[in-house]
């Protein structure tokens, strides 16, 4: 089969690789009909996430048709159409029983490696680094799905791939980011980053009842998409001081909820701190450029909530812990517990409450994945989201 492989920093290729096969009775094999390039994939592409190996198959946003099932999988049949959550979860451990699927205790075979960096291990993840299992991903013609009796979610044929594909990751991630803000009527929510996850966070904050949603980015076309998603206000951080602008919008109080949908590769107008972070990450003396997170903490109203759904990998400098502690802020974060949200968000799509296709800018054949990665990273041709078709 053909698959997108990580071949080194800023280098992916589509090559012929062996077909996946069942390795466990709880496995299924899925013929991929649609997959996508995620902002998290760019962290791998840019070399910021450790333990990648040449030849690793990328992709954690994929869906398709079940073509083979193990003997322990009774909920799926050959021919079923499914979306596959990016977290791999066993469904039976302490974390899974609490609905914390992205910290499943049983799905990461390299848990010891993760524990050295993070203290405890999260779940296994498709198409990501060996810190989270090194599982082959879904930017391929076929994918092996472990714990297939727990993860894949069946969808009906009356909705297109494009309508349901983002249930695999970015829609639940954006929704969880907004949900963690505990939004009340009248709240103001600010979202850093108007990429795919940020756009879903904007749309979700509006669905959950925020009165005003402020989107923060530097690209005009992404801010236009944020308005389409429901943002009442947009801020271009290259044109305004974000903290001053948010204070003006909130009569000096600050937003009730601040969502970091950017993560470790944040950019910032040239400052001494920006130069400091770029120099330190260049020599791997720190792993993050956390401008968005620092700003979200400083902007949030006292007693408010900072929701972190942008991906971070290791260690950062100049973290404003004094602001966090002295102003009674709550920080909530995590990889999305996708399984928890599949059915309710699927129903929102079916009911017409949201049409996720609004953010797709490019659809390419799988063979053009290297072009898709460059286009998405470099924001070429107003690229918002790339869907790949094997």
CSV table of N, CA and C in Angstrom, one decimal, residues 132-259:
chain,number,residue,atom,x,y,z
A,132,UNK,N,4.5,8.0,22.3
A,132,UNK,CA,3.1,7.6,22.4
A,132,UNK,C,2.8,6.4,21.6
A,133,UNK,N,3.8,5.5,21.5
A,133,UNK,CA,3.5,4.2,20.9
A,133,UNK,C,4.1,3.9,19.6
A,134,UNK,N,4.4,5.0,18.8
A,134,UNK,CA,4.9,4.7,17.4
A,134,UNK,C,3.9,4.0,16.5
A,135,UNK,N,2.6,4.1,16.8
A,135,UNK,CA,1.6,3.3,15.9
A,135,UNK,C,1.6,3.9,14.5
A,136,UNK,N,1.6,3.1,13.5
A,136,UNK,CA,1.5,3.6,12.1
A,136,UNK,C,0.1,4.3,12.0
A,137,UNK,N,0.2,5.4,11.2
A,137,UNK,CA,-1.0,6.3,11.1
A,137,UNK,C,-1.9,6.0,10.0
A,138,UNK,N,-2.8,7.0,9.7
A,138,UNK,CA,-3.8,6.8,8.7
A,138,UNK,C,-3.7,7.6,7.5
A,139,UNK,N,-2.5,8.3,7.3
A,139,UNK,CA,-2.3,8.9,6.0
A,139,UNK,C,-1.7,7.8,5.0
A,140,UNK,N,-2.6,6.9,4.7
A,140,UNK,CA,-2.2,5.6,4.0
A,140,UNK,C,-3.5,5.0,3.4
A,141,UNK,N,-3.3,4.0,2.7
A,141,UNK,CA,-4.5,3.3,2.0
A,141,UNK,C,-5.2,2.4,3.0
A,142,UNK,N,-4.5,1.9,4.0
A,142,UNK,CA,-5.0,1.0,5.0
A,142,UNK,C,-4.4,1.3,6.4
A,143,UNK,N,-5.1,1.0,7.5
A,143,UNK,CA,-4.6,1.2,8.8
A,143,UNK,C,-5.1,0.1,9.7
A,144,UNK,N,-4.2,-0.3,10.6
A,144,UNK,CA,-4.6,-1.2,11.7
A,144,UNK,C,-5.1,-0.4,12.8
A,145,UNK,N,-6.2,-0.8,13.4
A,145,UNK,CA,-6.8,-0.1,14.5
A,145,UNK,C,-6.9,-1.0,15.7
A,146,UNK,N,-6.0,-0.8,16.7
A,146,UNK,CA,-6.1,-1.6,17.9
A,146,UNK,C,-7.3,-1.2,18.8
A,147,UNK,N,-7.7,-2.1,19.7
A,147,UNK,CA,-8.9,-1.8,20.5
A,147,UNK,C,-10.1,-1.4,19.7
A,148,UNK,N,-10.3,-2.1,18.6
A,148,UNK,CA,-11.3,-1.7,17.6
A,148,UNK,C,-12.7,-1.9,18.2
A,149,UNK,N,-12.8,-2.7,19.3
A,149,UNK,CA,-14.1,-2.8,20.0
A,149,UNK,C,-14.5,-1.6,20.8
A,150,UNK,N,-13.6,-0.7,20.9
A,150,UNK,CA,-13.8,0.5,21.7
A,150,UNK,C,-13.8,1.8,20.9
A,151,UNK,N,-12.8,1.9,20.0
A,151,UNK,CA,-12.6,3.2,19.3
A,151,UNK,C,-13.5,3.6,18.1
A,152,UNK,N,-13.4,2.8,17.0
A,152,UNK,CA,-14.1,3.3,15.8
A,152,UNK,C,-15.6,3.5,16.0
A,153,UNK,N,-16.1,4.6,15.4
A,153,UNK,CA,-17.5,5.0,15.6
A,153,UNK,C,-18.2,4.9,14.3
A,154,UNK,N,-19.3,4.2,14.2
A,154,UNK,CA,-20.0,3.9,12.9
A,154,UNK,C,-20.8,5.2,12.5
A,155,UNK,N,-20.7,5.5,11.3
A,155,UNK,CA,-21.5,6.6,10.7
A,155,UNK,C,-22.3,6.2,9.6
A,156,UNK,N,-23.4,6.9,9.3
A,156,UNK,CA,-24.3,6.5,8.3
A,156,UNK,C,-23.9,7.1,6.9
A,157,UNK,N,-24.4,6.6,5.9
A,157,UNK,CA,-24.0,7.0,4.5
A,157,UNK,C,-24.6,8.3,4.1
A,158,UNK,N,-25.6,8.8,4.9
A,158,UNK,CA,-26.2,10.1,4.4
A,158,UNK,C,-25.4,11.3,4.7
A,159,UNK,N,-24.2,11.2,5.4
A,159,UNK,CA,-23.3,12.3,5.6
A,159,UNK,C,-22.0,12.0,4.8
A,160,UNK,N,-21.4,13.0,4.2
A,160,UNK,CA,-20.2,12.8,3.5
A,160,UNK,C,-19.0,12.6,4.4
A,161,UNK,N,-17.9,12.1,3.9
A,161,UNK,CA,-16.7,12.0,4.6
A,161,UNK,C,-16.3,13.3,5.2
A,162,UNK,N,-16.4,14.4,4.4
A,162,UNK,CA,-15.9,15.7,4.8
A,162,UNK,C,-16.8,16.2,6.0
A,163,UNK,N,-18.0,15.8,6.1
A,163,UNK,CA,-18.9,16.2,7.2
A,163,UNK,C,-18.5,15.6,8.5
A,164,UNK,N,-18.0,14.4,8.5
A,164,UNK,CA,-17.7,13.6,9.7
A,164,UNK,C,-16.2,13.4,10.0
A,165,UNK,N,-15.4,13.6,9.1
A,165,UNK,CA,-13.9,13.3,9.2
A,165,UNK,C,-13.3,13.9,10.5
A,166,UNK,N,-13.8,15.2,10.8
A,166,UNK,CA,-13.1,15.9,11.9
A,166,UNK,C,-13.6,15.5,13.2
A,167,UNK,N,-14.5,14.5,13.3
A,167,UNK,CA,-14.8,13.9,14.6
A,167,UNK,C,-13.6,13.1,15.1
A,168,UNK,N,-12.7,12.8,14.2
A,168,UNK,CA,-11.5,12.0,14.7
A,168,UNK,C,-10.6,12.8,15.6
A,169,UNK,N,-10.7,14.1,15.6
A,169,UNK,CA,-9.7,14.9,16.4
A,169,UNK,C,-10.2,16.4,16.6
A,170,UNK,N,-10.1,17.2,15.5
A,170,UNK,CA,-10.1,18.6,15.7
A,170,UNK,C,-11.5,19.2,16.2
A,171,UNK,N,-12.6,18.6,15.8
A,171,UNK,CA,-13.9,19.0,16.3
A,171,UNK,C,-14.0,18.7,17.8
A,172,UNK,N,-13.8,17.5,18.3
A,172,UNK,CA,-13.8,17.2,19.7
A,172,UNK,C,-12.8,18.0,20.5
A,173,UNK,N,-11.6,18.2,19.9
A,173,UNK,CA,-10.6,19.0,20.6
A,173,UNK,C,-11.0,20.4,20.8
A,174,UNK,N,-11.5,21.1,19.8
A,174,UNK,CA,-12.0,22.4,19.9
A,174,UNK,C,-13.2,22.5,20.9
A,175,UNK,N,-14.1,21.5,20.8
A,175,UNK,CA,-15.2,21.5,21.7
A,175,UNK,C,-14.8,21.4,23.1
A,176,UNK,N,-13.9,20.4,23.4
A,176,UNK,CA,-13.4,20.2,24.7
A,176,UNK,C,-12.7,21.5,25.3
A,177,UNK,N,-12.0,22.2,24.4
A,177,UNK,CA,-11.3,23.4,24.8
A,177,UNK,C,-12.3,24.4,25.3
A,178,UNK,N,-13.5,24.5,24.6
A,178,UNK,CA,-14.5,25.5,25.0
A,178,UNK,C,-15.3,25.0,26.2
A,179,UNK,N,-15.6,23.7,26.3
A,179,UNK,CA,-16.3,23.1,27.4
A,179,UNK,C,-15.5,23.3,28.7
A,180,UNK,N,-14.2,23.2,28.6
A,180,UNK,CA,-13.3,23.3,29.8
A,180,UNK,C,-13.4,24.7,30.4
A,181,UNK,N,-13.9,25.7,29.7
A,181,UNK,CA,-14.1,27.1,30.2
A,181,UNK,C,-15.3,27.2,31.0
A,182,UNK,N,-16.2,26.2,31.1
A,182,UNK,CA,-17.4,26.3,31.9
A,182,UNK,C,-18.2,27.6,31.6
A,183,UNK,N,-18.5,27.7,30.3
A,183,UNK,CA,-19.1,29.0,29.8
A,183,UNK,C,-20.5,29.2,30.4
A,184,UNK,N,-20.7,30.4,30.8
A,184,UNK,CA,-22.0,30.9,31.3
A,184,UNK,C,-22.6,31.9,30.4
A,185,UNK,N,-23.9,32.1,30.3
A,185,UNK,CA,-24.4,33.2,29.5
A,185,UNK,C,-23.8,34.5,29.8
A,186,UNK,N,-23.4,35.3,28.8
A,186,UNK,CA,-22.8,36.6,29.0
A,186,UNK,C,-21.3,36.5,29.0
A,187,UNK,N,-20.7,35.3,29.0
A,187,UNK,CA,-19.2,35.2,29.1
A,187,UNK,C,-18.5,35.7,27.8
A,188,UNK,N,-17.3,36.2,28.0
A,188,UNK,CA,-16.4,36.5,26.9
A,188,UNK,C,-15.3,35.5,26.9
A,189,UNK,N,-15.1,34.9,25.7
A,189,UNK,CA,-14.1,33.8,25.5
A,189,UNK,C,-13.1,34.3,24.4
A,190,UNK,N,-11.8,34.2,24.7
A,190,UNK,CA,-10.8,34.6,23.7
A,190,UNK,C,-10.1,33.3,23.3
A,191,UNK,N,-9.9,33.2,22.0
A,191,UNK,CA,-9.2,32.0,21.4
A,191,UNK,C,-8.0,32.4,20.7
A,192,UNK,N,-6.9,31.9,21.1
A,192,UNK,CA,-5.6,32.2,20.5
A,192,UNK,C,-5.4,31.1,19.4
A,193,UNK,N,-5.3,31.6,18.1
A,193,UNK,CA,-5.1,30.7,17.0
A,193,UNK,C,-6.4,30.4,16.3
A,194,UNK,N,-6.4,30.8,15.0
A,194,UNK,CA,-7.6,30.6,14.1
A,194,UNK,C,-7.3,29.5,13.1
A,195,UNK,N,-6.5,28.5,13.5
A,195,UNK,CA,-6.3,27.3,12.7
A,195,UNK,C,-7.5,26.4,12.9
A,196,UNK,N,-7.5,25.2,12.4
A,196,UNK,CA,-8.6,24.3,12.5
A,196,UNK,C,-9.1,24.1,13.9
A,197,UNK,N,-8.3,23.8,14.8
A,197,UNK,CA,-8.7,23.6,16.2
A,197,UNK,C,-9.3,24.9,16.8
A,198,UNK,N,-8.6,26.0,16.6
A,198,UNK,CA,-9.1,27.2,17.1
A,198,UNK,C,-10.5,27.6,16.5
A,199,UNK,N,-10.7,27.3,15.2
A,199,UNK,CA,-12.0,27.6,14.6
A,199,UNK,C,-13.1,26.8,15.2
A,200,UNK,N,-12.8,25.5,15.5
A,200,UNK,CA,-13.8,24.7,16.2
A,200,UNK,C,-14.0,25.1,17.6
A,201,UNK,N,-13.0,25.7,18.2
A,201,UNK,CA,-13.1,26.2,19.6
A,201,UNK,C,-14.0,27.4,19.5
A,202,UNK,N,-13.8,28.3,18.5
A,202,UNK,CA,-14.7,29.5,18.4
A,202,UNK,C,-16.1,29.0,18.2
A,203,UNK,N,-16.4,28.1,17.2
A,203,UNK,CA,-17.7,27.7,17.0
A,203,UNK,C,-18.4,27.0,18.2
A,204,UNK,N,-17.6,26.3,18.9
A,204,UNK,CA,-18.1,25.6,20.1
A,204,UNK,C,-18.4,26.5,21.2
A,205,UNK,N,-17.5,27.5,21.4
A,205,UNK,CA,-17.8,28.5,22.5
A,205,UNK,C,-19.2,29.2,22.2
A,206,UNK,N,-19.4,29.5,20.9
A,206,UNK,CA,-20.7,30.1,20.6
A,206,UNK,C,-21.9,29.1,20.9
A,207,UNK,N,-21.7,27.9,20.5
A,207,UNK,CA,-22.7,26.9,20.7
A,207,UNK,C,-23.0,26.7,22.2
A,208,UNK,N,-22.0,26.9,23.0
A,208,UNK,CA,-22.1,26.7,24.5
A,208,UNK,C,-22.6,27.9,25.2
A,209,UNK,N,-22.8,29.0,24.5
A,209,UNK,CA,-23.5,30.1,25.0
A,209,UNK,C,-22.7,31.4,25.3
A,210,UNK,N,-21.5,31.4,24.9
A,210,UNK,CA,-20.7,32.7,25.1
A,210,UNK,C,-21.3,33.8,24.4
A,211,UNK,N,-21.3,35.0,25.0
A,211,UNK,CA,-21.9,36.2,24.4
A,211,UNK,C,-20.9,36.8,23.4
A,212,UNK,N,-19.6,36.8,23.7
A,212,UNK,CA,-18.6,37.3,22.8
A,212,UNK,C,-17.5,36.3,22.7
A,213,UNK,N,-17.0,36.1,21.4
A,213,UNK,CA,-15.9,35.2,21.2
A,213,UNK,C,-14.9,36.0,20.4
A,214,UNK,N,-13.7,36.1,20.9
A,214,UNK,CA,-12.6,36.9,20.3
A,214,UNK,C,-11.6,35.9,19.7
A,215,UNK,N,-11.3,36.0,18.4
A,215,UNK,CA,-10.3,35.2,17.8
A,215,UNK,C,-9.1,36.0,17.5
A,216,UNK,N,-7.9,35.4,17.8
A,216,UNK,CA,-6.6,36.1,17.7
A,216,UNK,C,-5.7,35.3,16.8
A,217,UNK,N,-5.2,36.0,15.7
A,217,UNK,CA,-4.4,35.4,14.8
A,217,UNK,C,-3.7,36.5,14.0
A,218,UNK,N,-2.8,36.1,13.0
A,218,UNK,CA,-2.2,37.2,12.2
A,218,UNK,C,-2.5,37.1,10.8
A,219,UNK,N,-3.2,36.1,10.3
A,219,UNK,CA,-3.6,35.9,8.9
A,219,UNK,C,-5.0,36.4,8.7
A,220,UNK,N,-5.2,37.3,7.8
A,220,UNK,CA,-6.5,37.8,7.5
A,220,UNK,C,-7.5,36.8,7.1
A,221,UNK,N,-7.1,35.8,6.2
A,221,UNK,CA,-8.0,34.8,5.7
A,221,UNK,C,-8.5,33.9,6.9
A,222,UNK,N,-7.6,33.6,7.9
A,222,UNK,CA,-8.0,32.8,9.0
A,222,UNK,C,-8.9,33.6,9.9
A,223,UNK,N,-8.7,34.9,10.1
A,223,UNK,CA,-9.6,35.7,10.9
A,223,UNK,C,-11.0,35.8,10.2
A,224,UNK,N,-11.0,35.8,8.9
A,224,UNK,CA,-12.3,35.8,8.1
A,224,UNK,C,-13.0,34.4,8.4
A,225,UNK,N,-12.3,33.3,8.4
A,225,UNK,CA,-12.9,32.0,8.8
A,225,UNK,C,-13.4,32.0,10.2
A,226,UNK,N,-12.7,32.7,11.1
A,226,UNK,CA,-13.2,32.8,12.5
A,226,UNK,C,-14.5,33.5,12.6
A,227,UNK,N,-14.7,34.6,11.8
A,227,UNK,CA,-16.0,35.3,11.8
A,227,UNK,C,-17.1,34.3,11.3
A,228,UNK,N,-16.7,33.5,10.2
A,228,UNK,CA,-17.7,32.6,9.7
A,228,UNK,C,-18.0,31.5,10.7
A,229,UNK,N,-17.1,31.2,11.6
A,229,UNK,CA,-17.3,30.2,12.7
A,229,UNK,C,-18.1,30.7,13.8
A,230,UNK,N,-18.2,32.1,13.9
A,230,UNK,CA,-19.0,32.6,15.0
A,230,UNK,C,-18.3,33.7,15.8
A,231,UNK,N,-17.0,34.0,15.5
A,231,UNK,CA,-16.3,35.0,16.3
A,231,UNK,C,-17.1,36.4,16.2
A,232,UNK,N,-17.3,37.0,17.3
A,232,UNK,CA,-17.9,38.4,17.3
A,232,UNK,C,-16.8,39.4,17.1
A,233,UNK,N,-15.6,39.1,17.5
A,233,UNK,CA,-14.5,40.1,17.4
A,233,UNK,C,-13.2,39.3,16.9
A,234,UNK,N,-12.4,40.0,16.1
A,234,UNK,CA,-11.1,39.4,15.7
A,234,UNK,C,-10.0,40.4,16.0
A,235,UNK,N,-8.8,39.8,16.4
A,235,UNK,CA,-7.6,40.6,16.6
A,235,UNK,C,-6.5,40.1,15.8
A,236,UNK,N,-5.8,41.0,15.1
A,236,UNK,CA,-4.6,40.6,14.4
A,236,UNK,C,-3.4,41.0,15.3
A,237,UNK,N,-2.7,40.1,15.9
A,237,UNK,CA,-1.7,40.4,16.9
A,237,UNK,C,-0.5,41.1,16.3
A,238,UNK,N,-0.4,41.2,15.0
A,238,UNK,CA,0.7,42.0,14.4
A,238,UNK,C,0.3,43.5,14.3
A,239,UNK,N,-1.0,43.7,14.5
A,239,UNK,CA,-1.5,45.1,14.3
A,239,UNK,C,-1.9,45.8,15.6
A,240,UNK,N,-2.2,45.0,16.7
A,240,UNK,CA,-2.7,45.5,17.9
A,240,UNK,C,-1.9,44.8,19.1
A,241,UNK,N,-1.9,45.5,20.2
A,241,UNK,CA,-1.4,44.8,21.5
A,241,UNK,C,-2.6,44.0,22.0
A,242,UNK,N,-2.4,42.7,22.0
A,242,UNK,CA,-3.6,41.9,22.4
A,242,UNK,C,-4.1,42.1,23.8
A,243,UNK,N,-3.2,42.3,24.7
A,243,UNK,CA,-3.6,42.5,26.1
A,243,UNK,C,-4.4,43.8,26.2
A,244,UNK,N,-3.9,44.8,25.6
A,244,UNK,CA,-4.6,46.1,25.7
A,244,UNK,C,-6.0,46.0,25.0
A,245,UNK,N,-6.0,45.3,23.8
A,245,UNK,CA,-7.3,45.2,23.1
A,245,UNK,C,-8.3,44.4,23.9
A,246,UNK,N,-7.9,43.3,24.5
A,246,UNK,CA,-8.8,42.5,25.3
A,246,UNK,C,-9.3,43.2,26.5
A,247,UNK,N,-8.4,44.0,27.1
A,247,UNK,CA,-8.9,44.8,28.3
A,247,UNK,C,-9.9,45.8,27.8
A,248,UNK,N,-9.7,46.4,26.7
A,248,UNK,CA,-10.7,47.4,26.2
A,248,UNK,C,-12.0,46.7,25.9
A,249,UNK,N,-12.0,45.5,25.3
A,249,UNK,CA,-13.2,44.8,25.0
A,249,UNK,C,-14.0,44.4,26.2
A,250,UNK,N,-13.3,44.3,27.3
A,250,UNK,CA,-13.9,43.7,28.5
A,250,UNK,C,-13.9,44.7,29.7
A,251,UNK,N,-13.8,46.0,29.4
A,251,UNK,CA,-13.8,47.0,30.4
A,251,UNK,C,-12.8,46.8,31.5
A,252,UNK,N,-11.6,46.3,31.0
A,252,UNK,CA,-10.5,46.1,31.9
A,252,UNK,C,-10.5,44.9,32.7
A,253,UNK,N,-11.5,44.0,32.6
A,253,UNK,CA,-11.6,42.8,33.4
A,253,UNK,C,-10.8,41.7,32.8
A,254,UNK,N,-10.8,41.5,31.5
A,254,UNK,CA,-10.2,40.4,30.9
A,254,UNK,C,-11.3,39.3,30.5
A,255,UNK,N,-11.0,38.5,29.5
A,255,UNK,CA,-12.0,37.4,29.2
A,255,UNK,C,-12.2,36.4,30.3
A,256,UNK,N,-13.4,35.9,30.3
A,256,UNK,CA,-13.7,34.9,31.4
A,256,UNK,C,-13.0,33.6,31.1
A,257,UNK,N,-12.8,33.2,29.8
A,257,UNK,CA,-12.1,32.0,29.4
A,257,UNK,C,-11.1,32.4,28.3
A,258,UNK,N,-10.0,31.8,28.4
A,258,UNK,CA,-8.9,32.0,27.4
A,258,UNK,C,-8.5,30.6,26.9
A,259,UNK,N,-8.6,30.4,25.6
A,259,UNK,CA,-8.2,29.1,25.0
A,259,UNK,C,-7.0,29.2,24.2
